[in-house]
Amino acid sequence: QEAAKYEKKVMVLDFVTPTPLGNSWGLGGTCVNVGCIPKKLMHQAALLGQALQDSRKFGWQFTEEVKHNWMTMAESVQNYIGSLNWGYRVALREKNVTYENAYGEFVGPHTIKATNKRGVEKLYTAERFLIATGERPRYLGIPGDKEYCISSDDLFSLPYCPGKTLVVGASYVALECAGFLAGLGLDVTVMVRSILLRGFDQDIANKIGEYMEEHGINFIRQFVPIKVEQVEKGTPGRLRVIAKSTKGNQIIEGEYNTVLLAIGRDACTRKIGLDKVGVKINEKTGKIPVNDEEQTNVPYIYAVGDILQDKLELTPLAIQAGRLLVQRLYAGATSKCDYVNVPTTVFTPLEYGACGYSEEAAVEKFGEKNIEVYHSHFWPLEWTVPSRDNNKCYAKIICNIQDNERVIGFHVLGPNAGEVTQGFAAAMKCGLTKEQLDSTIGIHPVCAEV
């Protein structure tokens, strides 16, 4: 859409390869269809359940048993996503962007082959190409994984309540899904190979894990599944999971209604003909190395989003990078995308907002002697009356001593963490220091004043 503003002839090729269970979706990519949007809405459903419990202490009286209906929620979420899909189609049409629901692969210089779902092939040529194919969930490669397990690509449109669920993985996807499923009243177990939230601040990651365990989510640590068997068909059916210790030969097994795999995602770069045009990828990860202008080693081919090597995997970041790229190419702009001061939020039951460096990354880059960490626990006022979770919320900033105690890392664990983090991210872009932070008057009584 940005390129179309500059009266360029633009085509979008968008195609969803169905999941092993046969699920696919409309225009808008992962975030809209099987990522941030449905995840946040289901997280909200879980928060409403907690609010109902809290409300009694605030004087609300209701006697009937409160139940959650999965199908009502799933249908409402899918209806909203459908409206977004339609909105994107309309927006492309209004901006005269050609849209093809077809799978694109390079076949030669400046040439791409598009195959639609009926197998009809067309060839197109272009002056420049932008790859933004994203990633798809990884499978374990064990007996029964693709036959019986689901991924986040299946969960949000699941036509039945998943029941007792085993979530395999410790990624933010794993912990967010485990969190809202437990919040909806389901029996949830998380099987973790090693650490929680790799790449995020580990101090915070461990606090998230502790909070989830205290709120009834079971954790099986240092085990990996080696086989999944179907015990009984159904919606949901029953599955037996056999797992092996990562520390020795111990074998355990358990029965669940649903097994959700969230062990990571693989870049969709290996089957789009990049070898035909000479685009280099990281052979191990499939990620594409680019320069600071999102350009691959082939000058007319660019890439943005989750497929980039050593970059954060976030939708708004990909959108920003794409817009800035087009403005540099066609509007004479020079601004490049900032990949460091990027705010993000993990929507676990206790939300985690972050911007800038984790404590580990700051120590590695600037040295332990050159950073100062300020931190504090807090208790949201709204939680005091129901008298729950005292001292579980937490905030910390990481400052660079050598640079006037400039804030280089911001981390907050608590309600509405995303809303809190967004404003601080803007301040960090302006070079926020500890002194400036201390001289800012807090709004009372809110979590952000901590």
Tab-separated table of N, CA and C in Angstrom, residues 6-70:
chain	number	residue	atom	x	y	z
A	6	TYR	N	3.035	5.961	-4.158
A	6	TYR	CA	3.979	6.629	-5.059
A	6	TYR	C	3.751	6.212	-6.522
A	7	GLU	N	2.502	5.755	-6.767
A	7	GLU	CA	2.046	5.405	-8.118
A	7	GLU	C	2.896	4.316	-8.767
A	8	LYS	N	3.336	3.378	-7.943
A	8	LYS	CA	4.055	2.216	-8.460
A	8	LYS	C	3.046	1.107	-8.746
A	9	LYS	N	3.373	0.270	-9.709
A	9	LYS	CA	2.521	-0.882	-10.032
A	9	LYS	C	2.905	-1.994	-9.049
A	10	VAL	N	1.967	-2.377	-8.199
A	10	VAL	CA	2.286	-3.290	-7.087
A	10	VAL	C	1.396	-4.529	-7.126
A	11	MET	N	2.014	-5.678	-6.849
A	11	MET	CA	1.245	-6.913	-6.705
A	11	MET	C	1.598	-7.590	-5.383
A	12	VAL	N	0.590	-8.138	-4.731
A	12	VAL	CA	0.789	-8.916	-3.511
A	12	VAL	C	0.436	-10.369	-3.813
A	13	LEU	N	1.378	-11.268	-3.535
A	13	LEU	CA	1.090	-12.706	-3.606
A	13	LEU	C	0.965	-13.207	-2.174
A	14	ASP	N	-0.173	-13.797	-1.852
A	14	ASP	CA	-0.406	-14.270	-0.485
A	14	ASP	C	-1.043	-15.648	-0.565
A	15	PHE	N	-0.402	-16.627	0.063
A	15	PHE	CA	-0.933	-17.988	0.010
A	15	PHE	C	-0.639	-18.699	1.322
A	16	VAL	N	-1.641	-19.353	1.898
A	16	VAL	CA	-1.453	-20.083	3.148
A	16	VAL	C	-1.452	-21.576	2.867
A	17	THR	N	-0.305	-22.211	3.077
A	17	THR	CA	-0.248	-23.672	2.971
A	17	THR	C	-1.009	-24.241	4.165
A	18	PRO	N	-2.028	-25.090	3.955
A	18	PRO	CA	-2.813	-25.590	5.093
A	18	PRO	C	-1.954	-26.323	6.123
A	19	THR	N	-2.385	-26.284	7.379
A	19	THR	CA	-1.703	-27.013	8.463
A	19	THR	C	-1.903	-28.514	8.238
A	20	PRO	N	-1.151	-29.364	8.950
A	20	PRO	CA	-1.380	-30.812	8.817
A	20	PRO	C	-2.832	-31.223	9.085
A	21	LEU	N	-3.562	-30.401	9.874
A	21	LEU	CA	-4.974	-30.698	10.138
A	21	LEU	C	-5.905	-30.054	9.104
A	22	GLY	N	-5.312	-29.336	8.129
A	22	GLY	CA	-6.112	-28.792	7.035
A	22	GLY	C	-6.597	-27.369	7.222
A	23	ASN	N	-6.101	-26.662	8.237
A	23	ASN	CA	-6.568	-25.289	8.464
A	23	ASN	C	-5.787	-24.269	7.640
A	24	SER	N	-6.499	-23.298	7.106
A	24	SER	CA	-5.858	-22.163	6.440
A	24	SER	C	-6.705	-20.933	6.754
A	25	TRP	N	-6.308	-19.745	6.247
A	25	TRP	CA	-7.009	-18.519	6.637
A	25	TRP	C	-6.893	-17.467	5.554
A	26	GLY	N	-7.442	-16.285	5.840
A	26	GLY	CA	-7.530	-15.228	4.836
A	26	GLY	C	-6.354	-14.269	4.840
A	27	LEU	N	-6.519	-13.162	4.135
A	27	LEU	CA	-5.476	-12.155	3.959
A	27	LEU	C	-5.161	-11.456	5.290
A	28	GLY	N	-3.885	-11.215	5.518
A	28	GLY	CA	-3.513	-10.480	6.747
A	28	GLY	C	-2.348	-11.093	7.496
A	29	GLY	N	-1.938	-12.295	7.098
A	29	GLY	CA	-0.757	-12.895	7.723
A	29	GLY	C	-1.028	-13.524	9.079
A	30	THR	N	0.064	-13.933	9.731
A	30	THR	CA	-0.017	-14.651	11.010
A	30	THR	C	-0.688	-13.821	12.090
A	31	CYS	N	-0.230	-12.589	12.281
A	31	CYS	CA	-0.678	-11.744	13.393
A	31	CYS	C	-2.200	-11.627	13.442
A	32	VAL	N	-2.789	-11.305	12.326
A	32	VAL	CA	-4.232	-11.076	12.251
A	32	VAL	C	-5.023	-12.370	12.426
A	33	ASN	N	-4.555	-13.434	11.781
A	33	ASN	CA	-5.357	-14.661	11.686
A	33	ASN	C	-5.088	-15.690	12.784
A	34	VAL	N	-3.808	-15.902	13.099
A	34	VAL	CA	-3.466	-16.981	14.044
A	34	VAL	C	-2.384	-16.525	15.034
A	35	GLY	N	-2.354	-15.220	15.300
A	35	GLY	CA	-1.315	-14.683	16.185
A	35	GLY	C	-1.865	-13.662	17.144
A	36	CYS	N	-1.283	-12.445	17.100
A	36	CYS	CA	-1.565	-11.407	18.098
A	36	CYS	C	-3.056	-11.140	18.326
A	37	ILE	N	-3.827	-11.035	17.243
A	37	ILE	CA	-5.234	-10.622	17.392
A	37	ILE	C	-6.059	-11.676	18.139
A	38	PRO	N	-6.141	-12.931	17.647
A	38	PRO	CA	-6.927	-13.912	18.408
A	38	PRO	C	-6.332	-14.200	19.790
A	39	LYS	N	-4.996	-14.168	19.886
A	39	LYS	CA	-4.340	-14.409	21.188
A	39	LYS	C	-4.757	-13.369	22.229
A	40	LYS	N	-4.738	-12.094	21.841
A	40	LYS	CA	-5.094	-11.030	22.801
A	40	LYS	C	-6.575	-11.125	23.179
A	41	LEU	N	-7.430	-11.492	22.217
A	41	LEU	CA	-8.853	-11.607	22.517
A	41	LEU	C	-9.130	-12.768	23.474
A	42	MET	N	-8.418	-13.875	23.302
A	42	MET	CA	-8.614	-15.019	24.210
A	42	MET	C	-7.975	-14.739	25.578
A	43	HIS	N	-6.893	-13.983	25.590
A	43	HIS	CA	-6.289	-13.514	26.846
A	43	HIS	C	-7.307	-12.632	27.586
A	44	GLN	N	-8.003	-11.781	26.839
A	44	GLN	CA	-9.029	-10.921	27.432
A	44	GLN	C	-10.169	-11.763	28.028
A	45	ALA	N	-10.531	-12.837	27.335
A	45	ALA	CA	-11.575	-13.735	27.864
A	45	ALA	C	-11.163	-14.288	29.225
A	46	ALA	N	-9.877	-14.655	29.345
A	46	ALA	CA	-9.361	-15.186	30.614
A	46	ALA	C	-9.344	-14.103	31.695
A	47	LEU	N	-8.953	-12.865	31.312
A	47	LEU	CA	-8.937	-11.763	32.289
A	47	LEU	C	-10.343	-11.464	32.803
A	48	LEU	N	-11.336	-11.603	31.925
A	48	LEU	CA	-12.721	-11.371	32.348
A	48	LEU	C	-13.148	-12.397	33.403
A	49	GLY	N	-12.649	-13.633	33.267
A	49	GLY	CA	-12.929	-14.664	34.272
A	49	GLY	C	-12.362	-14.268	35.627
A	50	GLN	N	-11.140	-13.727	35.625
A	50	GLN	CA	-10.512	-13.254	36.869
A	50	GLN	C	-11.295	-12.063	37.436
A	51	ALA	N	-11.734	-11.161	36.534
A	51	ALA	CA	-12.502	-9.986	36.972
A	51	ALA	C	-13.813	-10.408	37.641
A	52	LEU	N	-14.425	-11.471	37.107
A	52	LEU	CA	-15.660	-11.977	37.722
A	52	LEU	C	-15.401	-12.433	39.156
A	53	GLN	N	-14.281	-13.132	39.353
A	53	GLN	CA	-13.935	-13.577	40.715
A	53	GLN	C	-13.699	-12.372	41.625
A	54	ASP	N	-12.943	-11.391	41.126
A	54	ASP	CA	-12.634	-10.194	41.925
A	54	ASP	C	-13.897	-9.416	42.282
A	55	SER	N	-14.891	-9.444	41.363
A	55	SER	CA	-16.050	-8.557	41.502
A	55	SER	C	-16.851	-8.819	42.776
A	56	ARG	N	-16.837	-10.042	43.279
A	56	ARG	CA	-17.591	-10.352	44.507
A	56	ARG	C	-17.105	-9.482	45.665
A	57	LYS	N	-15.777	-9.301	45.759
A	57	LYS	CA	-15.218	-8.493	46.847
A	57	LYS	C	-15.554	-7.009	46.676
A	58	PHE	N	-15.919	-6.637	45.442
A	58	PHE	CA	-16.322	-5.252	45.181
A	58	PHE	C	-17.837	-5.079	45.299
A	59	GLY	N	-18.506	-6.135	45.788
A	59	GLY	CA	-19.928	-6.008	46.083
A	59	GLY	C	-20.888	-6.585	45.065
A	60	TRP	N	-20.340	-7.113	43.955
A	60	TRP	CA	-21.233	-7.699	42.966
A	60	TRP	C	-21.706	-9.065	43.459
A	61	GLN	N	-23.019	-9.281	43.378
A	61	GLN	CA	-23.580	-10.539	43.870
A	61	GLN	C	-24.202	-11.303	42.712
A	62	PHE	N	-23.769	-12.534	42.547
A	62	PHE	CA	-24.411	-13.407	41.556
A	62	PHE	C	-24.288	-14.829	42.072
A	63	THR	N	-25.365	-15.566	41.947
A	63	THR	CA	-25.406	-16.890	42.558
A	63	THR	C	-25.162	-18.010	41.560
A	64	GLU	N	-25.580	-17.759	40.290
A	64	GLU	CA	-25.478	-18.856	39.329
A	64	GLU	C	-24.012	-19.205	39.054
A	65	GLU	N	-23.785	-20.481	38.725
A	65	GLU	CA	-22.433	-20.938	38.422
A	65	GLU	C	-21.964	-20.284	37.123
A	66	VAL	N	-20.732	-19.756	37.136
A	66	VAL	CA	-20.198	-19.100	35.940
A	66	VAL	C	-19.472	-20.133	35.098
A	67	LYS	N	-19.870	-20.247	33.825
A	67	LYS	CA	-19.238	-21.213	32.919
A	67	LYS	C	-18.705	-20.489	31.705
A	68	HIS	N	-17.710	-21.086	31.059
A	68	HIS	CA	-17.193	-20.510	29.831
A	68	HIS	C	-17.567	-21.400	28.654
A	69	ASN	N	-18.030	-20.761	27.568
A	69	ASN	CA	-18.396	-21.509	26.366
A	69	ASN	C	-17.351	-21.250	25.282
A	70	TRP	N	-16.527	-22.255	25.018
A	70	TRP	CA	-15.436	-22.115	24.047
A	70	TRP	C	-15.949	-21.725	22.667
